[in-house]
CSV table of C-alpha atoms in Angstrom, one decimal:
chain,number,residue,atom,x,y,z
A,1,MET,CA,0.0,0.0,0.0
A,2,ALA,CA,1.1,3.6,-0.4
A,3,SER,CA,0.5,6.8,1.4
A,4,ARG,CA,-2.6,8.8,0.4
A,5,VAL,CA,-4.1,12.2,0.5
A,6,ILE,CA,-7.9,12.5,0.7
A,7,TYR,CA,-10.2,15.4,1.1
A,8,SER,CA,-12.5,15.4,4.1
A,9,HIS,CA,-15.7,15.1,2.0
A,10,GLU,CA,-14.4,12.0,0.2
A,11,PHE,CA,-13.5,10.1,3.3
A,12,MET,CA,-16.8,8.3,4.3
A,13,GLU,CA,-17.7,7.5,0.7
A,14,GLU,CA,-14.4,5.7,0.2
A,15,VAL,CA,-14.6,3.9,3.5
A,16,GLU,CA,-18.1,2.7,2.7
A,17,ASN,CA,-17.1,1.6,-0.8
A,18,GLY,CA,-14.1,-0.3,0.6
A,19,THR,CA,-11.6,1.8,-1.4
A,20,LEU,CA,-10.1,3.3,1.8
A,21,VAL,CA,-9.3,1.2,4.9
A,22,PRO,CA,-7.9,3.5,7.6
A,23,GLU,CA,-6.6,0.8,9.8
A,24,ASN,CA,-4.1,-0.2,7.0
A,25,PHE,CA,-2.2,3.1,7.6
A,26,ASP,CA,0.6,3.7,10.1
A,27,TYR,CA,0.4,7.5,10.4
A,28,PHE,CA,-2.4,10.0,10.2
A,29,PHE,CA,-2.1,13.7,9.5
A,30,LEU,CA,-4.7,16.4,9.4
A,31,CYS,CA,-3.9,19.2,6.8
A,32,GLU,CA,-5.5,22.6,7.2
A,33,GLY,CA,-4.9,25.9,5.5
A,34,ASP,CA,-4.5,27.7,2.2
A,35,SER,CA,-3.4,26.8,-1.3
A,36,TRP,CA,0.0,25.6,-0.1
A,37,MET,CA,-1.9,22.6,1.3
A,38,ASP,CA,-4.5,22.5,-1.4
A,39,ARG,CA,-3.4,23.2,-5.0
A,40,SER,CA,-1.1,25.4,-7.1
A,41,SER,CA,-3.4,25.6,-10.0
A,42,LEU,CA,-6.5,23.9,-11.4
A,43,ALA,CA,-4.3,20.9,-12.5
A,44,GLN,CA,-1.4,21.1,-10.0
A,45,MET,CA,-1.8,19.8,-6.4
A,46,SER,CA,0.5,20.9,-3.7
A,47,LEU,CA,2.4,19.9,-0.5
A,48,PRO,CA,0.4,16.9,0.9
A,49,TRP,CA,0.6,15.0,-2.4
A,50,ALA,CA,4.3,15.6,-2.8
A,51,LEU,CA,4.8,14.6,0.8
A,52,ALA,CA,2.7,11.4,0.4
A,53,LYS,CA,4.9,10.4,-2.6
A,54,ILE,CA,8.1,10.4,-0.5
A,55,PHE,CA,6.7,9.6,3.0
A,56,LYS,CA,8.8,7.2,5.0
A,57,GLY,CA,7.8,6.7,8.5
A,58,GLY,CA,9.7,5.6,11.6
A,59,ALA,CA,9.1,2.5,13.7
A,60,ARG,CA,5.5,2.0,12.8
A,61,GLY,CA,5.9,1.7,9.0
A,62,ASP,CA,5.8,3.9,5.9
A,63,ASP,CA,2.1,4.4,5.0
A,64,ALA,CA,0.4,7.7,6.0
A,65,LEU,CA,-3.1,9.0,5.4
A,66,PHE,CA,-3.4,12.7,4.9
A,67,ILE,CA,-6.9,14.1,5.6
A,68,ASN,CA,-7.1,17.5,3.8
A,69,LEU,CA,-9.4,20.3,4.9
A,70,SER,CA,-7.5,23.0,3.1
A,71,ARG,CA,-8.9,25.3,0.4
A,72,PHE,CA,-7.3,27.6,-2.1
A,73,GLY,CA,-7.6,31.2,-1.0
A,74,HIS,CA,-8.4,30.6,2.7
A,75,THR,CA,-7.1,33.1,5.2
A,76,LEU,CA,-6.4,32.4,8.8
A,77,ARG,CA,-9.4,34.5,9.8
A,78,HIS,CA,-11.6,32.3,7.5
A,79,ILE,CA,-10.1,29.1,9.0
A,80,ALA,CA,-10.8,30.4,12.5
A,81,ASP,CA,-14.4,31.3,11.6
A,82,CYS,CA,-15.0,27.7,10.4
A,83,LEU,CA,-13.6,25.8,13.4
A,84,ASN,CA,-17.0,24.4,14.3
A,85,ASP,CA,-17.3,22.7,10.9
A,86,ASP,CA,-15.0,20.0,9.5
A,87,PHE,CA,-12.0,20.9,11.6
A,88,HIS,CA,-14.0,20.5,14.9
A,89,GLN,CA,-15.5,17.2,13.7
A,90,TRP,CA,-12.1,15.7,12.7
A,91,LEU,CA,-10.6,16.7,16.0
A,92,ASN,CA,-13.4,15.4,18.2
A,93,THR,CA,-15.1,12.5,16.5
A,94,PRO,CA,-14.5,9.6,19.0
A,95,ASP,CA,-15.2,6.6,16.7
A,96,MET,CA,-12.7,7.3,13.8
A,97,GLY,CA,-10.5,4.5,15.1
A,98,PHE,CA,-7.4,6.7,15.1
A,99,THR,CA,-6.0,9.9,16.4
A,100,PHE,CA,-3.7,12.2,14.4
A,101,ASP,CA,0.1,12.2,14.6
A,102,ALA,CA,0.3,15.9,13.7
A,103,LEU,CA,-1.6,18.8,12.3
A,104,LEU,CA,0.1,20.3,9.2
A,105,LEU,CA,-0.9,24.0,8.9
A,106,SER,CA,-0.3,26.6,6.2
A,107,ALA,CA,-1.8,29.9,7.2
A,108,GLY,CA,-0.9,33.6,7.3
A,109,GLY,CA,0.4,34.1,3.7
A,110,ASN,CA,-3.0,34.9,2.2
A,111,ASP,CA,-3.8,37.3,5.0
A,112,PHE,CA,-0.6,39.3,4.1
A,113,ILE,CA,-1.3,39.1,0.4
A,114,ASP,CA,-4.9,40.2,0.8
A,115,ALA,CA,-3.8,43.1,3.0
A,116,ALA,CA,-1.5,44.2,0.2
A,117,LEU,CA,-4.0,43.8,-2.7
A,118,ASP,CA,-7.5,44.3,-1.4
A,119,PRO,CA,-7.6,47.7,0.3
A,120,PRO,CA,-7.5,50.9,-1.7
A,121,PRO,CA,-4.0,52.2,-2.4
A,122,GLY,CA,-2.2,53.2,0.8
A,123,GLN,CA,-4.8,51.7,3.1
A,124,GLY,CA,-3.3,48.3,3.5
A,125,ILE,CA,0.2,47.1,4.3
A,126,LEU,CA,1.6,48.9,1.2
A,127,LYS,CA,2.1,52.7,1.1
A,128,ASP,CA,0.7,54.6,-1.9
A,129,VAL,CA,3.9,56.0,-3.5
A,130,ARG,CA,2.3,57.3,-6.7
A,131,VAL,CA,2.8,60.9,-5.5
A,132,GLY,CA,5.6,62.6,-3.7
A,133,PRO,CA,9.3,61.7,-3.8
A,134,PRO,CA,10.1,58.3,-5.4
A,135,PRO,CA,10.7,55.6,-2.7
A,136,ALA,CA,14.3,54.9,-2.0
A,137,SER,CA,13.9,51.4,-0.5
A,138,GLU,CA,11.3,48.8,0.5
A,139,ASN,CA,11.0,50.7,3.8
A,140,ASP,CA,9.3,53.5,2.0
A,141,CYS,CA,6.8,51.1,0.4
A,142,ILE,CA,5.6,49.1,3.4
A,143,ASP,CA,3.5,50.4,6.3
A,144,ALA,CA,5.1,48.9,9.3
A,145,ALA,CA,2.2,50.0,11.6
A,146,ALA,CA,-0.3,48.3,9.3
A,147,VAL,CA,1.8,45.1,9.4
A,148,ALA,CA,1.8,45.3,13.2
A,149,THR,CA,-2.0,45.8,13.2
A,150,LEU,CA,-2.5,42.8,10.9
A,151,VAL,CA,-0.4,40.5,13.1
A,152,ASN,CA,-1.4,41.7,16.5
A,153,ASP,CA,-5.2,42.3,15.9
A,154,PHE,CA,-6.0,39.7,13.3
A,155,LEU,CA,-3.5,36.9,12.9
A,156,ASP,CA,-2.5,36.3,16.5
A,157,PRO,CA,-6.1,36.1,17.9
A,158,ASN,CA,-7.3,33.9,15.1
A,159,PHE,CA,-4.4,31.6,15.4
A,160,ASP,CA,-5.1,31.4,19.2
A,161,LYS,CA,-8.7,30.3,18.4
A,162,LEU,CA,-7.3,27.5,16.2
A,163,TYR,CA,-4.7,26.5,18.8
A,164,GLN,CA,-7.2,26.4,21.6
A,165,ALA,CA,-9.6,24.3,19.5
A,166,VAL,CA,-6.8,21.7,19.0
A,167,ARG,CA,-5.7,21.7,22.7
A,168,THR,CA,-9.2,21.3,24.0
A,169,SER,CA,-10.1,18.5,21.5
A,170,ARG,CA,-10.0,14.7,21.8
A,171,GLN,CA,-6.5,14.6,20.1
A,172,PRO,CA,-3.4,13.9,22.1
A,173,ALA,CA,-2.4,16.7,24.5
A,174,ASP,CA,1.0,17.0,22.9
A,175,LEU,CA,-0.2,16.7,19.2
A,176,PRO,CA,2.6,18.4,17.2
A,177,ILE,CA,1.4,21.3,15.0
A,178,LEU,CA,3.7,22.0,12.1
A,179,LEU,CA,3.6,25.5,10.7
A,180,ASN,CA,4.5,26.6,7.1
A,181,ALA,CA,7.2,29.3,6.8
A,182,TYR,CA,6.5,29.6,3.0
A,183,ASN,CA,9.3,30.6,0.6
A,184,GLU,CA,10.0,33.9,-1.1
A,185,PRO,CA,8.3,34.1,-4.6
A,186,VAL,CA,9.0,36.5,-7.5
A,187,ALA,CA,6.3,39.1,-8.2
A,188,ARG,CA,5.3,38.8,-11.8
A,189,ASN,CA,2.3,38.7,-14.1
A,190,ALA,CA,1.7,34.9,-13.7
A,191,PRO,CA,-1.9,34.3,-12.6
A,192,VAL,CA,-3.4,30.8,-11.9
A,193,PHE,CA,-6.0,31.6,-14.5
A,194,SER,CA,-7.9,34.7,-15.7
A,195,GLY,CA,-9.4,36.4,-12.7
A,196,SER,CA,-7.2,34.6,-10.1
A,197,GLY,CA,-3.9,36.4,-9.7
A,198,PRO,CA,-1.4,37.7,-10.0
A,199,TRP,CA,-1.5,39.1,-6.5
A,200,LEU,CA,1.8,40.8,-5.5
A,201,SER,CA,2.6,42.5,-8.9
A,202,LYS,CA,-1.0,43.7,-9.1
A,203,ALA,CA,-0.8,45.2,-5.6
A,204,TYR,CA,2.6,46.8,-6.4
A,205,ILE,CA,1.3,48.4,-9.6
A,206,ARG,CA,-1.8,49.8,-7.8
A,207,ASN,CA,0.3,51.4,-5.2
A,208,GLY,CA,2.9,52.8,-7.7
A,209,ILE,CA,5.8,50.8,-6.4
A,210,PRO,CA,8.7,50.8,-9.0
A,211,THR,CA,9.6,47.5,-10.5
A,212,THR,CA,13.2,48.0,-9.3
A,213,LEU,CA,11.9,47.6,-5.7
A,214,TRP,CA,9.6,44.7,-6.3
A,215,PRO,CA,12.2,42.0,-5.2
A,216,ASP,CA,13.0,43.9,-2.0
A,217,VAL,CA,9.3,44.6,-1.1
A,218,THR,CA,8.5,40.9,-1.7
A,219,ARG,CA,11.4,39.8,0.5
A,220,ARG,CA,10.3,42.1,3.3
A,221,ILE,CA,6.7,40.9,3.1
A,222,PHE,CA,7.7,37.2,3.4
A,223,ILE,CA,10.2,38.0,6.2
A,224,ASP,CA,7.2,39.5,8.0
A,225,VAL,CA,5.0,36.5,7.2
A,226,GLU,CA,7.7,34.1,8.7
A,227,ALA,CA,8.1,36.4,11.7
A,228,ALA,CA,4.3,36.3,12.4
A,229,VAL,CA,4.2,32.5,12.1
A,230,THR,CA,7.3,32.1,14.3
A,231,GLY,CA,5.8,34.5,16.8
A,232,TRP,CA,3.0,32.0,17.5
A,233,THR,CA,5.6,29.6,18.9
A,234,LYS,CA,7.0,32.1,21.4
A,235,VAL,CA,3.9,32.2,23.6
A,236,ASP,CA,4.4,30.3,26.8
A,237,GLY,CA,3.0,26.8,26.8
A,238,ARG,CA,3.2,26.2,23.1
A,239,ALA,CA,6.1,23.8,23.0
A,240,ASP,CA,4.1,21.7,20.6
A,241,LEU,CA,4.4,24.2,17.7
A,242,HIS,CA,7.1,23.8,15.2
A,243,VAL,CA,7.9,26.0,12.2
A,244,VAL,CA,9.0,24.0,9.2
A,245,PRO,CA,12.1,25.8,7.8
A,246,THR,CA,10.9,26.1,4.2
A,247,SER,CA,12.0,29.7,3.9
A,248,ALA,CA,15.6,28.6,4.0
A,249,LEU,CA,15.2,26.3,1.0
A,250,ASP,CA,16.8,27.7,-2.2
A,251,LEU,CA,14.0,27.2,-4.7
A,252,VAL,CA,14.9,28.3,-8.2
A,253,PRO,CA,13.4,31.7,-8.7
A,254,ALA,CA,11.0,32.3,-11.5
A,255,ASP,CA,12.0,34.6,-14.4
A,256,PRO,CA,10.4,38.0,-13.5
A,257,GLY,CA,9.2,38.4,-17.2
A,258,SER,CA,7.5,35.0,-17.4
A,259,SER,CA,3.8,34.4,-17.1
A,260,GLY,CA,3.6,30.7,-16.4
A,261,SER,CA,5.6,27.9,-14.8
A,262,SER,CA,9.2,29.1,-14.4
A,263,GLY,CA,12.0,27.8,-12.1
A,264,ASP,CA,10.4,26.1,-9.2
A,265,TRP,CA,7.2,28.1,-9.4
A,266,GLN,CA,3.9,27.3,-11.1
A,267,ASN,CA,2.6,30.9,-11.0
A,268,GLU,CA,3.4,34.0,-9.0
A,269,ILE,CA,3.0,32.6,-5.5
A,270,HIS,CA,2.7,28.8,-5.8
A,271,PRO,CA,5.5,26.3,-6.5
A,272,ASN,CA,5.3,23.8,-9.3
A,273,ALA,CA,6.0,20.0,-9.1
A,274,SER,CA,9.7,20.4,-8.8
A,275,GLY,CA,9.3,23.1,-6.1
A,276,TRP,CA,6.8,20.9,-4.1
A,277,ASN,CA,9.2,17.9,-4.3
A,278,LYS,CA,11.9,20.0,-2.7
A,279,LEU,CA,9.6,21.4,0.0
A,280,ALA,CA,8.2,18.0,0.8
A,281,LYS,CA,11.7,16.8,1.7
A,282,VAL,CA,12.0,19.6,4.3
A,283,TRP,CA,8.6,18.8,5.8
A,284,LEU,CA,9.4,15.1,5.9
A,285,GLU,CA,12.7,15.8,7.8
A,286,GLU,CA,10.7,17.8,10.4
A,287,ILE,CA,8.1,15.0,10.7
A,288,ARG,CA,10.7,12.3,11.2
A,289,ARG,CA,12.4,14.5,13.8
A,290,LEU,CA,9.2,14.9,15.8
A,291,ILE,CA,7.3,11.7,15.4
A,292,PRO,CA,8.8,8.2,16.0
């Protein structure tokens, strides 16, 4: 048998049809979050599928079942608002026959991207630099106070809701929660499909940020994303949180002038198959470090 990824809504149908036998698996992982746990495009899946392909367990065996609750575009606030739905049921259903070995979570990235793209120019985490002196650096383009508000008033409280839901559930008291640190993309005109992306480059254009500063602004945003995710682990009593060091991985950058798959990236903010394969190895190393 091999490791498998299955969406939540498919689980019972496959069990009843006999095409899925949970007791045949050695490890069980619950996946929640955004497109980094769901898909890179309409045809390209993402991390759990790459991880399932290479999964090798420890003492119990090699086969893992990944239950996926993730959805493309989900923000941490949306995830926290839906904790009484699928997420709650998977954590608290007593007759599943198994408990989870870890929660794999990718959240926070979309909140930052939305805060750059959705508000009117100058009202999100990006400054409107279309008027006045040209910006000299990324510091002139990013509103540090708005970033702090996003993290302190929105991301941190919503993560705490999720964390408390896990800790008060029927799952093991020390269930590891693995957090995605993402990886720095290249802002470019590479949407998933018409009407879905690009995100960063569109936000930069709306706020008048010169193309020469795009790489530095993107780097600053993803440093802030990782800092927010890492910050969740620094609260007392959260020794069960672990940031997977994906940001340190040297993915091949996309060509800034490309509009499709380039380097290790499928589109502007999502890796392609080669990128996922590299990222999955980092996740597997962290899983093997934490789980016997």
